[in-house]
Short mmCIF file of C-alpha atoms and ligand atoms in Angstrom, two decimals:
data_model
loop_
_atom_site.label_atom_id
_atom_site.label_comp_id
_atom_site.label_asym_id
_atom_site.label_seq_id
_atom_site.Cartn_x
_atom_site.Cartn_y
_atom_site.Cartn_z
CA MET A 1 -0.19 -0.32 -0.28
CA ALA A 2 1.30 3.34 -0.96
CA VAL A 3 0.12 6.74 1.07
CA HIS A 4 -2.58 7.58 -1.12
CA ILE A 5 -3.17 4.59 -2.71
CA GLY A 6 -4.75 1.82 -1.38
CA ALA A 7 -3.43 -1.34 -4.00
CA LYS A 8 -1.41 -4.54 -3.09
CA LYS A 9 1.76 -4.84 -5.11
CA ASP A 10 1.08 -6.36 -8.04
CA GLU A 11 -3.08 -5.45 -8.68
CA ILE A 12 -1.91 -2.67 -10.37
CA ALA A 13 -0.71 -2.88 -14.57
CA GLU A 14 2.93 -2.07 -16.01
CA SER A 15 -0.07 0.75 -18.45
CA VAL A 16 -2.68 2.81 -16.90
CA LEU A 17 -4.06 5.54 -18.06
CA MET A 18 -5.01 8.74 -16.45
CA PRO A 19 -8.41 10.60 -16.15
CA GLY A 20 -8.46 13.36 -14.29
CA ASP A 21 -11.60 12.41 -11.95
CA PRO A 22 -11.97 9.72 -10.92
CA LEU A 23 -15.74 9.31 -12.25
CA ARG A 24 -14.28 9.39 -15.59
CA ALA A 25 -11.97 6.02 -14.30
CA LYS A 26 -14.71 4.81 -13.31
CA TRP A 27 -16.55 5.04 -16.70
CA ILE A 28 -13.14 4.75 -18.29
CA ALA A 29 -13.19 1.35 -17.04
CA GLU A 30 -17.35 -0.44 -17.12
CA THR A 31 -17.19 1.04 -20.69
CA PHE A 32 -13.79 -0.18 -22.22
CA LEU A 33 -12.18 -2.77 -19.72
CA GLU A 34 -13.32 -6.94 -18.56
CA ASN A 35 -13.08 -7.88 -15.65
CA ALA A 36 -12.35 -4.01 -13.98
CA VAL A 37 -11.77 -4.75 -10.21
CA CYS A 38 -11.52 -1.27 -8.10
CA TYR A 39 -7.83 -1.18 -6.04
CA ASN A 40 -8.41 1.98 -4.72
CA GLN A 41 -10.40 3.96 -3.17
CA ILE A 42 -8.83 6.47 -1.02
CA ARG A 43 -10.40 10.13 -0.54
CA GLY A 44 -12.30 8.72 -3.76
CA MET A 45 -9.61 8.34 -5.88
CA LEU A 46 -11.04 5.50 -7.99
CA GLY A 47 -8.82 3.76 -9.62
CA TYR A 48 -8.93 0.15 -11.25
CA THR A 49 -7.36 -2.70 -13.47
CA GLY A 50 -8.89 -5.07 -15.85
CA TYR A 51 -8.40 -6.01 -19.76
CA TYR A 52 -8.56 -4.40 -22.99
CA GLN A 53 -8.73 -7.65 -25.98
CA GLY A 54 -6.18 -8.82 -23.87
CA LYS A 55 -4.40 -6.29 -22.43
CA ARG A 56 -4.05 -5.96 -18.49
CA ILE A 57 -4.74 -2.79 -18.21
CA SER A 58 -5.43 -0.29 -14.81
CA VAL A 59 -7.16 3.34 -14.87
CA GLN A 60 -6.01 5.57 -12.17
CA GLY A 61 -8.16 9.06 -11.70
CA SER A 62 -5.29 11.81 -11.27
CA GLY A 63 -7.43 14.70 -10.42
CA MET A 64 -7.10 18.34 -10.74
CA GLY A 65 -3.77 20.10 -10.67
CA ILE A 66 -0.40 19.15 -11.57
CA PRO A 67 0.32 18.87 -7.49
CA SER A 68 -2.57 15.78 -7.72
CA ALA A 69 -2.00 14.94 -10.41
CA MET A 70 2.03 14.21 -9.39
CA ILE A 71 1.00 12.15 -6.22
CA TYR A 72 -0.31 9.70 -8.32
CA CYS A 73 2.17 9.97 -11.05
CA ASN A 74 5.10 9.21 -8.11
CA GLU A 75 2.56 6.18 -6.19
CA LEU A 76 1.74 4.27 -9.33
CA ILE A 77 5.81 4.83 -10.48
CA SER A 78 7.90 4.37 -7.51
CA GLU A 79 5.30 1.34 -6.34
CA TYR A 80 3.79 -0.17 -8.28
CA GLY A 81 6.05 0.03 -11.51
CA VAL A 82 4.06 1.16 -13.63
CA LYS A 83 6.22 1.92 -16.97
CA GLN A 84 3.27 3.73 -19.28
CA ILE A 85 1.03 6.70 -17.91
CA ILE A 86 -1.09 7.80 -20.27
CA ARG A 87 -3.31 10.60 -19.47
CA VAL A 88 -6.33 11.48 -21.11
CA GLY A 89 -8.73 14.77 -20.53
CA SER A 90 -10.12 17.45 -21.78
CA ALA A 91 -8.14 21.50 -22.55
CA GLY A 92 -9.63 24.63 -23.61
CA SER A 93 -8.64 25.72 -26.91
CA TYR A 94 -6.10 29.30 -27.75
CA GLN A 95 -7.04 28.85 -31.08
CA THR A 96 -8.70 29.48 -33.68
CA ASN A 97 -8.28 26.48 -35.40
CA VAL A 98 -8.31 24.38 -32.74
CA VAL A 99 -12.03 23.86 -32.18
CA LEU A 100 -14.30 21.67 -29.74
CA ASN A 101 -14.01 18.24 -30.20
CA ASP A 102 -11.34 18.42 -31.79
CA ILE A 103 -8.29 15.59 -30.35
CA VAL A 104 -4.48 17.15 -29.19
CA LEU A 105 -1.79 15.24 -28.23
CA ALA A 106 0.38 17.50 -25.97
CA MET A 107 3.84 16.62 -26.99
CA ALA A 108 5.15 19.57 -24.53
CA ALA A 109 3.86 21.24 -21.88
CA SER A 110 4.52 24.40 -20.70
CA THR A 111 3.25 25.66 -17.64
CA THR A 112 2.52 28.65 -14.85
CA SER A 113 3.96 25.98 -11.93
CA GLY A 114 6.25 27.24 -10.34
CA ILE A 115 7.35 23.11 -10.02
CA ASN A 116 10.60 22.18 -11.93
CA ASN A 117 11.92 26.34 -11.89
CA THR A 118 12.04 25.35 -8.05
CA ARG A 119 13.18 21.92 -9.35
CA PHE A 120 15.77 22.98 -11.74
CA VAL A 121 16.93 25.88 -9.44
CA ASN A 122 16.17 29.54 -11.54
CA ALA A 123 16.71 27.15 -14.77
CA ASP A 124 13.42 26.02 -17.06
CA TYR A 125 12.98 22.11 -17.88
CA SER A 126 10.53 21.03 -21.07
CA PRO A 127 8.77 18.98 -20.19
CA THR A 128 8.12 16.61 -22.73
CA ALA A 129 5.83 13.15 -24.24
CA SER A 130 7.76 10.36 -24.85
CA PHE A 131 8.38 10.20 -28.09
CA ALA A 132 7.70 6.28 -28.52
CA LEU A 133 3.69 7.08 -27.18
CA PHE A 134 3.46 9.86 -29.40
CA ASP A 135 4.53 8.23 -32.60
CA LYS A 136 1.66 5.31 -31.84
CA ALA A 137 -0.67 7.84 -30.89
CA VAL A 138 0.31 9.83 -34.27
CA ARG A 139 0.56 6.08 -36.29
CA PHE A 140 -3.24 4.76 -35.10
CA ALA A 141 -4.62 7.64 -35.67
CA THR A 142 -3.11 8.60 -39.05
CA GLU A 143 -4.15 4.50 -39.71
CA ASN A 144 -7.42 4.68 -38.42
CA ASN A 145 -8.60 8.23 -40.06
CA ILE A 146 -8.59 9.97 -36.69
CA PRO A 147 -7.90 13.92 -37.05
CA PHE A 148 -5.86 15.29 -35.31
CA ASN A 149 -3.88 18.70 -33.43
CA ALA A 150 -0.02 17.75 -31.87
CA GLY A 151 2.04 20.56 -30.95
CA ASN A 152 2.85 22.73 -27.22
CA VAL A 153 -0.46 22.36 -24.27
CA LEU A 154 0.50 24.56 -21.32
CA SER A 155 -0.61 23.15 -17.92
CA ALA A 156 -2.24 26.03 -15.84
CA ASP A 157 -2.24 26.20 -12.18
CA GLU A 158 -5.63 28.07 -11.34
CA PHE A 159 -8.26 27.26 -14.34
CA TYR A 160 -10.23 30.88 -13.46
CA GLU A 161 -7.27 33.22 -14.79
CA ALA A 162 -7.31 36.22 -13.36
CA ASP A 163 -7.08 38.58 -16.46
CA PRO A 164 -9.02 36.76 -19.25
CA ASP A 165 -6.75 37.69 -21.90
CA SER A 166 -3.94 36.55 -20.74
CA TYR A 167 -3.84 33.10 -22.97
CA LYS A 168 -2.99 35.81 -25.54
CA ILE A 169 1.25 35.36 -24.84
CA TRP A 170 0.63 31.97 -24.78
CA ALA A 171 -1.73 31.69 -27.94
CA LYS A 172 1.38 33.90 -30.10
CA TYR A 173 3.93 31.45 -29.28
CA GLY A 174 1.99 28.36 -30.66
CA VAL A 175 0.08 26.92 -27.44
CA LEU A 176 -2.65 24.73 -28.55
CA CYS A 177 -4.81 24.84 -25.21
CA VAL A 178 -4.78 24.40 -21.83
CA GLU A 179 -4.59 21.87 -18.78
CA MET A 180 -3.91 21.74 -15.51
CA GLU A 181 -1.43 18.45 -16.04
CA THR A 182 0.54 17.05 -17.76
CA ALA A 183 3.82 19.53 -16.74
CA GLY A 184 3.83 16.96 -14.05
CA LEU A 185 2.90 13.71 -15.38
CA TYR A 186 5.81 14.21 -18.17
CA THR A 187 8.37 16.10 -15.36
CA ILE A 188 7.86 13.55 -12.57
CA ALA A 189 7.87 10.19 -15.84
CA ALA A 190 10.96 12.20 -17.20
CA LYS A 191 12.58 11.96 -13.60
CA TYR A 192 11.52 7.51 -13.44
CA GLY A 193 12.10 6.69 -17.03
CA VAL A 194 8.94 5.73 -17.60
CA ASP A 195 6.80 6.79 -20.33
CA ALA A 196 4.21 10.00 -20.20
CA LEU A 197 2.00 11.24 -23.57
CA THR A 198 -1.22 12.57 -23.30
CA ILE A 199 -4.37 13.17 -25.03
CA LEU A 200 -7.12 16.27 -24.94
CA THR A 201 -10.49 16.61 -26.22
CA ILE A 202 -11.10 20.08 -26.84
CA SER A 203 -14.15 21.06 -24.42
CA ASP A 204 -13.91 24.43 -24.13
CA SER A 205 -12.93 27.86 -26.15
CA LEU A 206 -10.26 30.60 -25.14
CA VAL A 207 -11.08 32.31 -27.98
CA THR A 208 -14.86 31.50 -28.88
CA GLY A 209 -16.20 31.07 -25.60
CA GLU A 210 -17.99 28.23 -26.46
CA ARG A 211 -18.19 25.18 -24.08
CA LEU A 212 -19.56 21.42 -24.24
CA THR A 213 -22.27 20.19 -22.40
CA PRO A 214 -21.29 17.35 -19.83
CA GLU A 215 -22.82 14.96 -22.37
CA GLU A 216 -21.36 16.33 -25.05
CA LYS A 217 -18.29 15.39 -23.40
CA GLU A 218 -18.74 12.04 -22.76
CA THR A 219 -19.67 11.34 -26.00
CA SER A 220 -16.15 13.17 -27.16
CA PHE A 221 -13.91 11.16 -25.02
CA PHE A 222 -14.96 8.06 -27.42
CA LYS A 223 -12.79 9.52 -29.58
CA MET A 224 -9.74 9.77 -27.93
CA MET A 225 -10.78 7.09 -25.21
CA GLU A 226 -9.71 4.49 -29.10
CA ILE A 227 -6.51 6.27 -29.20
CA ALA A 228 -5.24 6.01 -26.11
CA LEU A 229 -5.68 2.59 -25.58
CA ALA A 230 -4.59 1.27 -29.08
CA VAL A 231 -1.46 3.22 -27.11
CA ALA A 232 -2.04 1.32 -24.04
N1 LIG B 301 -9.83 21.65 -18.25
C1 LIG B 301 -10.75 22.39 -19.76
N2 LIG B 301 -10.84 23.05 -20.28
C2 LIG B 301 -9.84 24.54 -19.15
C3 LIG B 301 -9.55 25.05 -18.84
N3 LIG B 301 -10.44 26.80 -19.71
N4 LIG B 301 -8.37 25.89 -18.51
C4 LIG B 301 -7.80 24.50 -17.79
N5 LIG B 301 -8.45 23.63 -17.77
C5 LIG B 301 -9.46 22.94 -18.52
#
């Protein structure tokens, strides 16, 4: 048992899908996995292990924000021997050509968080996706005619920004969208030498102010899950 995950040593697979919302973890396990067993309920941060097309995989909620995601990534890797983590989440678009329901593969994650500025003593570190997982996702999406965007995303510390125009500087430098966890995930994966990739669905737009309804969000998750399960 780890501090925040109540599983026994062998109850978590080497490959983990990681949504932010623990109830999304439950939905993924019930919708896509066979013989899924719940291994964690501590703090309601549900985790399941089951089988997808014969392969053992787990799905673990991360909670919202870099600090929460880093706790679960740390424990999955260092206590349970996890070798790859694929985040599946939603994001807000920063670009006019990245629209609701679009898929974004996060090649790298900029951040407003101070985690790496502290870790690297006032220098910048570039949290980056695993090339192996990124390549697999690109090939699968291309072969199956699933359109996607790929590039830099922003992992923000705040959902409600003090200045509604603050996104524009990131947009100008080509950042595709904003979410809240990937810079933490990629940093911890790099620290331990394991693979990580974030796949996102655009649920809202900072450019137009549009937002998917919860029902629309659920439908749009299917396309992203197809890619994530193929990569896992
Ligand atoms: N996740 C989905 N939409 C978001 C937004 N606008 N900001 C931060 N995280 C998000």
